[in-house]
JSON list of C-alpha atoms in Angstrom, two decimals:
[
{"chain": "B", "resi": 509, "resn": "UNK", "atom": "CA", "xyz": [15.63, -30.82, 37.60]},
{"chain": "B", "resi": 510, "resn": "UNK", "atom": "CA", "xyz": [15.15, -28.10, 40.66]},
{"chain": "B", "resi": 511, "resn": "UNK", "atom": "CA", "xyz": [11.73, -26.36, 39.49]},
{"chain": "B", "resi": 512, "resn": "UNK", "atom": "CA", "xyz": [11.28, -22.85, 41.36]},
{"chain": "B", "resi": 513, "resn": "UNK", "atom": "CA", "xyz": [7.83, -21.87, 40.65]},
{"chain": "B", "resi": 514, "resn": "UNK", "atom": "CA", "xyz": [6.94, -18.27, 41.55]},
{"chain": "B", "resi": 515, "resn": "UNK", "atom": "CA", "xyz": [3.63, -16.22, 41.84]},
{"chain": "B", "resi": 516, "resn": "UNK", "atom": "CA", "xyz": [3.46, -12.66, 40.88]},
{"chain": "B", "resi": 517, "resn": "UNK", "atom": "CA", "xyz": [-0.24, -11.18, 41.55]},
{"chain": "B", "resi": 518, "resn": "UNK", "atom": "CA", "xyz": [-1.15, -15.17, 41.17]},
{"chain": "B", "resi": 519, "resn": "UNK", "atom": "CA", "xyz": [-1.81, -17.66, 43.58]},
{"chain": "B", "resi": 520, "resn": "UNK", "atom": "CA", "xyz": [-0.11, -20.57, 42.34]},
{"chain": "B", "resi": 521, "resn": "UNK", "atom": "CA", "xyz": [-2.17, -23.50, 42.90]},
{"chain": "B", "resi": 522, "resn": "UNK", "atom": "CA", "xyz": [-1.59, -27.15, 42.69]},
{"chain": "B", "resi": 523, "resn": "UNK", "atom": "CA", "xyz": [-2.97, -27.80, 39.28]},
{"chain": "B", "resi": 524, "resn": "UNK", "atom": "CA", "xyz": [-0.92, -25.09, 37.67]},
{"chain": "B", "resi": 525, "resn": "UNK", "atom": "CA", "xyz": [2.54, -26.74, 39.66]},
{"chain": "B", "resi": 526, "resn": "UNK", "atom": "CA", "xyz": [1.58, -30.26, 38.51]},
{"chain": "B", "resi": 527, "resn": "UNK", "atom": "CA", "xyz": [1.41, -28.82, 34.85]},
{"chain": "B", "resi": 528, "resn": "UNK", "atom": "CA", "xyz": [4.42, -26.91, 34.65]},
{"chain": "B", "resi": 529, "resn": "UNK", "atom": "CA", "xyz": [6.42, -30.29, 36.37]},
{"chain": "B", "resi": 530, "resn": "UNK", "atom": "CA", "xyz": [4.77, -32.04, 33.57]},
{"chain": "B", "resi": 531, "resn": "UNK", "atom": "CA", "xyz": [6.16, -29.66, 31.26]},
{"chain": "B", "resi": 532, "resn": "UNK", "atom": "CA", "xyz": [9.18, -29.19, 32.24]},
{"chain": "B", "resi": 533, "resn": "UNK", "atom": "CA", "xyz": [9.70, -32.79, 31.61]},
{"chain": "B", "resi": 534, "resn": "UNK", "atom": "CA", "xyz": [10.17, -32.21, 27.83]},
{"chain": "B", "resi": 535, "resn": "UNK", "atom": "CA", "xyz": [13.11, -30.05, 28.56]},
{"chain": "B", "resi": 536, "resn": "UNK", "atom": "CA", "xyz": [14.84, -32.39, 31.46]},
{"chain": "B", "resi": 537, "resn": "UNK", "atom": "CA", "xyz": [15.56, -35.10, 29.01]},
{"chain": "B", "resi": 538, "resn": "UNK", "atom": "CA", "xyz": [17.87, -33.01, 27.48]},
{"chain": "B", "resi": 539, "resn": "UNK", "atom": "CA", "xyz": [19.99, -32.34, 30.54]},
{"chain": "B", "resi": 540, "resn": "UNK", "atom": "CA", "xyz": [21.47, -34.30, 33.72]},
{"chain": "B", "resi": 541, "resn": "UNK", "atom": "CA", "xyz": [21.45, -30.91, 36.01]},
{"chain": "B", "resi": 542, "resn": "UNK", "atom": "CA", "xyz": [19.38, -28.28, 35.23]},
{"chain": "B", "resi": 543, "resn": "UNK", "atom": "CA", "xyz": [17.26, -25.42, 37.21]},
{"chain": "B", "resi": 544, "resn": "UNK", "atom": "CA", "xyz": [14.41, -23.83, 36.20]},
{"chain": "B", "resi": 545, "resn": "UNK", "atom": "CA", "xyz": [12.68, -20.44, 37.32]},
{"chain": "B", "resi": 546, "resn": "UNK", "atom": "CA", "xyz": [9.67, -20.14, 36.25]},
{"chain": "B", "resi": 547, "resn": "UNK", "atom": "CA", "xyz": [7.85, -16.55, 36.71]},
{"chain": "B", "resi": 548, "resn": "UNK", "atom": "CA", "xyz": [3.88, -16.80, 36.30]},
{"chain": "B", "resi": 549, "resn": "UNK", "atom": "CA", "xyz": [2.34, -12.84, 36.01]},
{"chain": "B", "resi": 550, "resn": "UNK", "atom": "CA", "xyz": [-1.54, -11.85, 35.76]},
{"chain": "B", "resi": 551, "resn": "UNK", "atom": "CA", "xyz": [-1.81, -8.57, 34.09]},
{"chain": "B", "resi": 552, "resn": "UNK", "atom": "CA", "xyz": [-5.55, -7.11, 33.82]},
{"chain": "B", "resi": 553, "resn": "UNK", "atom": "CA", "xyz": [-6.47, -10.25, 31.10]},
{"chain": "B", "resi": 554, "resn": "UNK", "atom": "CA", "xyz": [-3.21, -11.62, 30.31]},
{"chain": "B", "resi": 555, "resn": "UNK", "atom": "CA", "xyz": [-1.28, -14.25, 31.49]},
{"chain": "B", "resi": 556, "resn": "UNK", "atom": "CA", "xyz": [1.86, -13.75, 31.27]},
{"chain": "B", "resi": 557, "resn": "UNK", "atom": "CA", "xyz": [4.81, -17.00, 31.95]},
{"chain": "B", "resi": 558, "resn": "UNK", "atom": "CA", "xyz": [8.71, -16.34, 31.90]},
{"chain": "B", "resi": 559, "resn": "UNK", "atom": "CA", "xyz": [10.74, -19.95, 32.25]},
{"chain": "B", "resi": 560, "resn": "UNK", "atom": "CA", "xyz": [14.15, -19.61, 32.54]},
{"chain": "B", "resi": 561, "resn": "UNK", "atom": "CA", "xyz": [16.51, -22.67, 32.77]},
{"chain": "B", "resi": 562, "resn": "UNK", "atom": "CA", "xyz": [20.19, -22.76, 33.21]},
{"chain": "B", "resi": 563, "resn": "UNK", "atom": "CA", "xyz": [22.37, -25.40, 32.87]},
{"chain": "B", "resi": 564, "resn": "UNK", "atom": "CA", "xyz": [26.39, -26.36, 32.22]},
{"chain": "B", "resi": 565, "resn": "UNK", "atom": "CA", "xyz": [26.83, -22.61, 32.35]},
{"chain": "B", "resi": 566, "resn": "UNK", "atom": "CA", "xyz": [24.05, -22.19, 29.34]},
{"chain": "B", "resi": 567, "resn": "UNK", "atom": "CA", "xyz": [21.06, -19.86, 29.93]},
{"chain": "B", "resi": 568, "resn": "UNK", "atom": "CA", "xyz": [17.80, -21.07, 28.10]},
{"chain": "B", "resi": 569, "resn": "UNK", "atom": "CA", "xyz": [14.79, -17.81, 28.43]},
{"chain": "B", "resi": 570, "resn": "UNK", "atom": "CA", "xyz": [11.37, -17.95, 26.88]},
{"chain": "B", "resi": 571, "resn": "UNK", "atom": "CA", "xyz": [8.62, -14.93, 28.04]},
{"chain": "B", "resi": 572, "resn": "UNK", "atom": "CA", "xyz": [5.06, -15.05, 26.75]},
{"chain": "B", "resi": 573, "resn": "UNK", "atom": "CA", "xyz": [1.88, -13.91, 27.35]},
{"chain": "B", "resi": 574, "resn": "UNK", "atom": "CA", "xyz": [-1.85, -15.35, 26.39]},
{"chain": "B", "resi": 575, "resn": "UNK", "atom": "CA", "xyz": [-5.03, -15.26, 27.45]},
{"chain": "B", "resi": 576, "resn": "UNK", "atom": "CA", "xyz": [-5.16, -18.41, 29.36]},
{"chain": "B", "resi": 577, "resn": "UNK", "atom": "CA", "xyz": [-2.12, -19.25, 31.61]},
{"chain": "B", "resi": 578, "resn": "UNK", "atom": "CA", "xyz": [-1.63, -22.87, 30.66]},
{"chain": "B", "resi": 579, "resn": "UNK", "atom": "CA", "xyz": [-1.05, -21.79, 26.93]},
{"chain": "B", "resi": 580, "resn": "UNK", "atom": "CA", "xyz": [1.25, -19.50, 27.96]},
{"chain": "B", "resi": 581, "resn": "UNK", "atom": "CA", "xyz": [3.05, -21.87, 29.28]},
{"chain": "B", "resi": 582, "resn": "UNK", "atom": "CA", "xyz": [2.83, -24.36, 26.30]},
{"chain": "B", "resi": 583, "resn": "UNK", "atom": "CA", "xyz": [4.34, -21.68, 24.12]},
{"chain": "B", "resi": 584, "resn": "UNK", "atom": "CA", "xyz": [7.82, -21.11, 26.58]},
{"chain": "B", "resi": 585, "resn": "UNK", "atom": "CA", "xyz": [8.10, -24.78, 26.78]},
{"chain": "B", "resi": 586, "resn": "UNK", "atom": "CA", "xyz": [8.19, -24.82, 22.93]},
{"chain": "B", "resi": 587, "resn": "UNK", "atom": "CA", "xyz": [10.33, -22.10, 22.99]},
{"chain": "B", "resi": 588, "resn": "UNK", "atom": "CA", "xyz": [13.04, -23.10, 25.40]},
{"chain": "B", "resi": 589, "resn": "UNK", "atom": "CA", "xyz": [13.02, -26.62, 23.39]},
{"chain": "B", "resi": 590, "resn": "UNK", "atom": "CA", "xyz": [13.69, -24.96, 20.32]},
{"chain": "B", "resi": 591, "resn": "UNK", "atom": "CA", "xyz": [16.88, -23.13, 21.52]},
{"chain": "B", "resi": 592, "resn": "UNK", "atom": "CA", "xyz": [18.06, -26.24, 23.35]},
{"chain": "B", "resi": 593, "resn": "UNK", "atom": "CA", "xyz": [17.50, -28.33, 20.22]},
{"chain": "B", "resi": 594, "resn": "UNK", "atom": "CA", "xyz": [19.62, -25.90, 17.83]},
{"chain": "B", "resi": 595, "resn": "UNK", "atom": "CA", "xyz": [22.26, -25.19, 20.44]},
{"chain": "B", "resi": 596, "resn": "UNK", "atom": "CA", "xyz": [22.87, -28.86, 21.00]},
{"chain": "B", "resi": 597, "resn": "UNK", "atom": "CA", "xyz": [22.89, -29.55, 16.98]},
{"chain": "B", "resi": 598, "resn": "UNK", "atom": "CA", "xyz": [25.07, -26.53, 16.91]},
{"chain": "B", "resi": 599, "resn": "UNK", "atom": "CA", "xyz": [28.08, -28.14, 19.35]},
{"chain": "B", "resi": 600, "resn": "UNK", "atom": "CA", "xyz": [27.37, -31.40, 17.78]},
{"chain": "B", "resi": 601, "resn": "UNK", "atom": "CA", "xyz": [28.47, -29.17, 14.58]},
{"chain": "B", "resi": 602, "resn": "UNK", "atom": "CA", "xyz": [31.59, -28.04, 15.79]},
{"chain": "B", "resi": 603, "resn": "UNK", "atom": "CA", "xyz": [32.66, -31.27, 17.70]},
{"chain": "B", "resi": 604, "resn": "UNK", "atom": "CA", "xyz": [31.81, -33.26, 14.41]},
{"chain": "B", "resi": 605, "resn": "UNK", "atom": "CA", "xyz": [34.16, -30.84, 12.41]},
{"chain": "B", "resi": 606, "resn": "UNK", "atom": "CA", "xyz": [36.48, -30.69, 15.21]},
{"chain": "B", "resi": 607, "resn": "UNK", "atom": "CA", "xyz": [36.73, -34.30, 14.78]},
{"chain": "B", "resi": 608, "resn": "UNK", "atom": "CA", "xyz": [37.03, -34.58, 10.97]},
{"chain": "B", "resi": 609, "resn": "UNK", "atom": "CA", "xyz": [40.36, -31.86, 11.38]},
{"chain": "B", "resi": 610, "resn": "UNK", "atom": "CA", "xyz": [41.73, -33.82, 13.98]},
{"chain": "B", "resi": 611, "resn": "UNK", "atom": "CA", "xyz": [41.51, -37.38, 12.14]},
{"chain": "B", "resi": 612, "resn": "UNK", "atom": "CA", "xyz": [42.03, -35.55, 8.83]},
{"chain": "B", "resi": 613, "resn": "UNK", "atom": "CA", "xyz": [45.43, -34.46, 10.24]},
{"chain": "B", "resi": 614, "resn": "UNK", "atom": "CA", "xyz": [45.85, -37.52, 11.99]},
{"chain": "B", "resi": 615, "resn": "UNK", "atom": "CA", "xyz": [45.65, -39.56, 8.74]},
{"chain": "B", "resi": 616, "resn": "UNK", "atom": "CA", "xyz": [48.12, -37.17, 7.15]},
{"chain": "B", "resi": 617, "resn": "UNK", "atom": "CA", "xyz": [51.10, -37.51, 9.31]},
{"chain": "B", "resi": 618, "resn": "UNK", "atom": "CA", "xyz": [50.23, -41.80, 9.61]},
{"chain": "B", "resi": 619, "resn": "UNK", "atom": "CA", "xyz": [49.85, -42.18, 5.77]},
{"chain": "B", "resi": 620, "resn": "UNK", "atom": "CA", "xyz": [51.61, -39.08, 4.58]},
{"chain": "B", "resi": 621, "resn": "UNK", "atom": "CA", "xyz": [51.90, -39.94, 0.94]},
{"chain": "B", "resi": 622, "resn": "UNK", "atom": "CA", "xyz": [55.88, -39.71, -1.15]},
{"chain": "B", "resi": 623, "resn": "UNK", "atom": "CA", "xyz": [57.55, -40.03, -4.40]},
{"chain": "B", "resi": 624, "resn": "UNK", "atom": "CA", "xyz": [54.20, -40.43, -5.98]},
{"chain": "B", "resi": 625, "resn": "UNK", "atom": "CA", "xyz": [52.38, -38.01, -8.65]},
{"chain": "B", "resi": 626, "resn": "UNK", "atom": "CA", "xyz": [49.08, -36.69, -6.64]},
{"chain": "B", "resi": 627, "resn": "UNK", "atom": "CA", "xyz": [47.99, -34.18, -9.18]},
{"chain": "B", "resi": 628, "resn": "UNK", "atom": "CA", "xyz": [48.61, -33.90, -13.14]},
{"chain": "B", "resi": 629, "resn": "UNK", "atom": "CA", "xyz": [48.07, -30.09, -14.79]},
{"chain": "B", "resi": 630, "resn": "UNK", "atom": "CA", "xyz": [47.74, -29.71, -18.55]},
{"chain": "B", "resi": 631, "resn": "UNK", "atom": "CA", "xyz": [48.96, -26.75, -20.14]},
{"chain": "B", "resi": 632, "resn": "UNK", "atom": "CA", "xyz": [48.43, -25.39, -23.80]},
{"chain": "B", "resi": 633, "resn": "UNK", "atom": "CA", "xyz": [52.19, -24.96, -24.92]},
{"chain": "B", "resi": 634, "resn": "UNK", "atom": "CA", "xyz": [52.21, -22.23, -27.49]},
{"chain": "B", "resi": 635, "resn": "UNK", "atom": "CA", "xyz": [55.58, -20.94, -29.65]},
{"chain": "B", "resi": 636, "resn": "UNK", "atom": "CA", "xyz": [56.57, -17.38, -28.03]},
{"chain": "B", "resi": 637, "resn": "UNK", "atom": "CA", "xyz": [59.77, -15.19, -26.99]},
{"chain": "B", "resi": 638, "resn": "UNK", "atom": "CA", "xyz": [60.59, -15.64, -23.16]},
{"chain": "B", "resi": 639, "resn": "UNK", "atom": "CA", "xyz": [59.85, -11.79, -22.53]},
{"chain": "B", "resi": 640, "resn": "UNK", "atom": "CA", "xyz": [56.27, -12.57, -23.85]},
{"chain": "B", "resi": 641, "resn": "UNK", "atom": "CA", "xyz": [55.99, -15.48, -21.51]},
{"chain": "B", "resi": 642, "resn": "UNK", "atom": "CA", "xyz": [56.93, -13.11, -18.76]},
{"chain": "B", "resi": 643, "resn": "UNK", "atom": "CA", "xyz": [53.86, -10.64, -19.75]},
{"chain": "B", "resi": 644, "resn": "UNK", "atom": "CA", "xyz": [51.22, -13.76, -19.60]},
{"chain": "B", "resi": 645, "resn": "UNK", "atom": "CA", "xyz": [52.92, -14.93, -16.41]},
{"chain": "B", "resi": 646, "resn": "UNK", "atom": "CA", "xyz": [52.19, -11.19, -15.09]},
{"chain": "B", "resi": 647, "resn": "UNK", "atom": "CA", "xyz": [48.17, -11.22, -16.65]},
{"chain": "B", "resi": 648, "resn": "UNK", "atom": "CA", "xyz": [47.82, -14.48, -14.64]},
{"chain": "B", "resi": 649, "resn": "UNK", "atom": "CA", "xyz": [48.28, -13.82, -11.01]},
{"chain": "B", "resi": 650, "resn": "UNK", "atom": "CA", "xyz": [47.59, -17.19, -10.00]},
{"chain": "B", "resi": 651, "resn": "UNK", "atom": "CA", "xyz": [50.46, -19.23, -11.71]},
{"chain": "B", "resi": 652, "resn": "UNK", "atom": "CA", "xyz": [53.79, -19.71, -10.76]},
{"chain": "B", "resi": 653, "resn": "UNK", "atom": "CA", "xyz": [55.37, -20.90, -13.68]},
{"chain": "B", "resi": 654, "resn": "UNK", "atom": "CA", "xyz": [54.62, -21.23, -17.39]},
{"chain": "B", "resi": 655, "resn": "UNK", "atom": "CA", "xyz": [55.74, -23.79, -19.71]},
{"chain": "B", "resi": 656, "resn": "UNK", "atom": "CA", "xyz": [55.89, -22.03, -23.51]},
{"chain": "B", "resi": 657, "resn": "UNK", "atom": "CA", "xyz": [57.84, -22.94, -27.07]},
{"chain": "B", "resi": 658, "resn": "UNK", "atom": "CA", "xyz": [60.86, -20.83, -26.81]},
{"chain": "B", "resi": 659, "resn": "UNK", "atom": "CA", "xyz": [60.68, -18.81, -30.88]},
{"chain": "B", "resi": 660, "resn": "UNK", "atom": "CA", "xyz": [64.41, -18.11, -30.60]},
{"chain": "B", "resi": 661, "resn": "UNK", "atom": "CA", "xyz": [65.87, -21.92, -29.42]},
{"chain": "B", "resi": 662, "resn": "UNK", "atom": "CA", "xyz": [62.56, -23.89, -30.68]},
{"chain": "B", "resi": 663, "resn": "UNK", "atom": "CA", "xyz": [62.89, -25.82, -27.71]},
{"chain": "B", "resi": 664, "resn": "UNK", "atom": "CA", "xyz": [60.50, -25.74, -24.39]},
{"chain": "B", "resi": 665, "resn": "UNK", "atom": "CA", "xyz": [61.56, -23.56, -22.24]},
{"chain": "B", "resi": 666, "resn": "UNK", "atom": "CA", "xyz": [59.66, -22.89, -18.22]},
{"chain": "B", "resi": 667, "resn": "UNK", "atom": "CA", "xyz": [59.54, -19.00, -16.71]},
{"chain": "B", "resi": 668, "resn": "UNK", "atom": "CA", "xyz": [58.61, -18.77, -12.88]},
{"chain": "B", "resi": 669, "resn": "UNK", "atom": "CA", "xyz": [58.45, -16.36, -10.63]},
{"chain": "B", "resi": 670, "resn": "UNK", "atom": "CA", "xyz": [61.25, -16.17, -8.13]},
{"chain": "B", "resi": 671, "resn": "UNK", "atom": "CA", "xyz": [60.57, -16.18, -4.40]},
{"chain": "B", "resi": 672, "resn": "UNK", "atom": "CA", "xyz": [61.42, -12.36, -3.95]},
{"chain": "B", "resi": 673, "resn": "UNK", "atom": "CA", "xyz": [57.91, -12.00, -5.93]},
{"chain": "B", "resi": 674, "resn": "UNK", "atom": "CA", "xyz": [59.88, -9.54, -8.07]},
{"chain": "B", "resi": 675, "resn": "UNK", "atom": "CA", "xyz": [62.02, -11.39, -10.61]},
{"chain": "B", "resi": 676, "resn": "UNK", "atom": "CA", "xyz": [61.61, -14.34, -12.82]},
{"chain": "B", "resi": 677, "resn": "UNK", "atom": "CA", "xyz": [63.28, -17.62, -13.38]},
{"chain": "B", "resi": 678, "resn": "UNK", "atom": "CA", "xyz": [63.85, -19.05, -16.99]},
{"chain": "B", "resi": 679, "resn": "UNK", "atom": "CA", "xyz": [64.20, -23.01, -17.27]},
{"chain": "B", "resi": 680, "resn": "UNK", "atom": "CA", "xyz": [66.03, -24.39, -20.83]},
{"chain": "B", "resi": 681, "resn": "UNK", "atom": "CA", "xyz": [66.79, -27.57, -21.94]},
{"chain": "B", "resi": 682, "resn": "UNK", "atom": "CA", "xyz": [71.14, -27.94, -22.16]},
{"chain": "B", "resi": 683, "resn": "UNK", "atom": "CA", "xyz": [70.75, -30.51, -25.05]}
]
């Protein structure tokens, strides 16, 4: 990691480079090539440090300020590890689900399953004229089709809506 350490109103001194190397040792493990610019501040009693690493075209930016410089310090490395940690779970995220659509498509088009029942629907079956059939078909927005007792024929009949969305279909037996 290239660590650019930078004074503003504070004499950086050896002690305070060692410990922000040290530091900045938690957040290299996370990355091959990184650079970090790290921005130490003395304002009347506080110590102000701004750490900002970039990386792979990802910016990482903590600020704070505390009494006591080294502190300051401990809090942005906390900071920047935090983002880094969630950003990092968040691609693993979308790579992992990227991964599940790919091999769940994959598997489709290998195994694609024919000519066998994949899903059974029950349906109440209940004695009524087919223009009454069309009325429940309209209630229920979410069927296609519906399978009734035809009054008139006493025979099951099916009513589904056409593909013009308008119209309806009626199904009877010929025997």
């Amino acid at each position: 990691m290239k660590i650019k350490i930078i004074g503003k109103e504070l004499k950086i001194t050896e002690a305070i480079n060692d410990y922000v190397e040290k530091k900045l040792e938690r957040i290299d493990k996370y990355f091959g090539e990184a650079e970090a610019d790290v921005t130490l501040k003395t304002e009347k009693n506080i110590q102000k440090a701004e750490i900002c690493v970039i990386t792979n075209g990802e910016k990482y930016r903590a600020v704070t300020e505390d009494k006591d410089m080294y502190a300051s310090i401990d809090k942005d490395i906390d900071i920047l590890e935090g983002q880094i940690r969630k950003a990092k779970t968040k691609k693993e995220k979308m790579m992992k689900d990227a991964s599940l659509k790919t091999l769940g498509n994959t598997t489709d088009s290998v195994s694609e399953i024919a000519n066998e029942i994949i899903k059974t629907s029950y349906y109440e079956i209940k004695p009524i004229t087919a223009e009454d059939a069309v009325l429940k078909l309209q209630e229920n927005q979410t069927h296609n089709f519906l399978c009734f007792i035809n009054v008139e024929t006493g025979k099951v009949n099916v009513i589904h809506k056409l593909k013009d969305g308008k119209n309806y279909g009626l199904v009877e037996p010929e025997a």
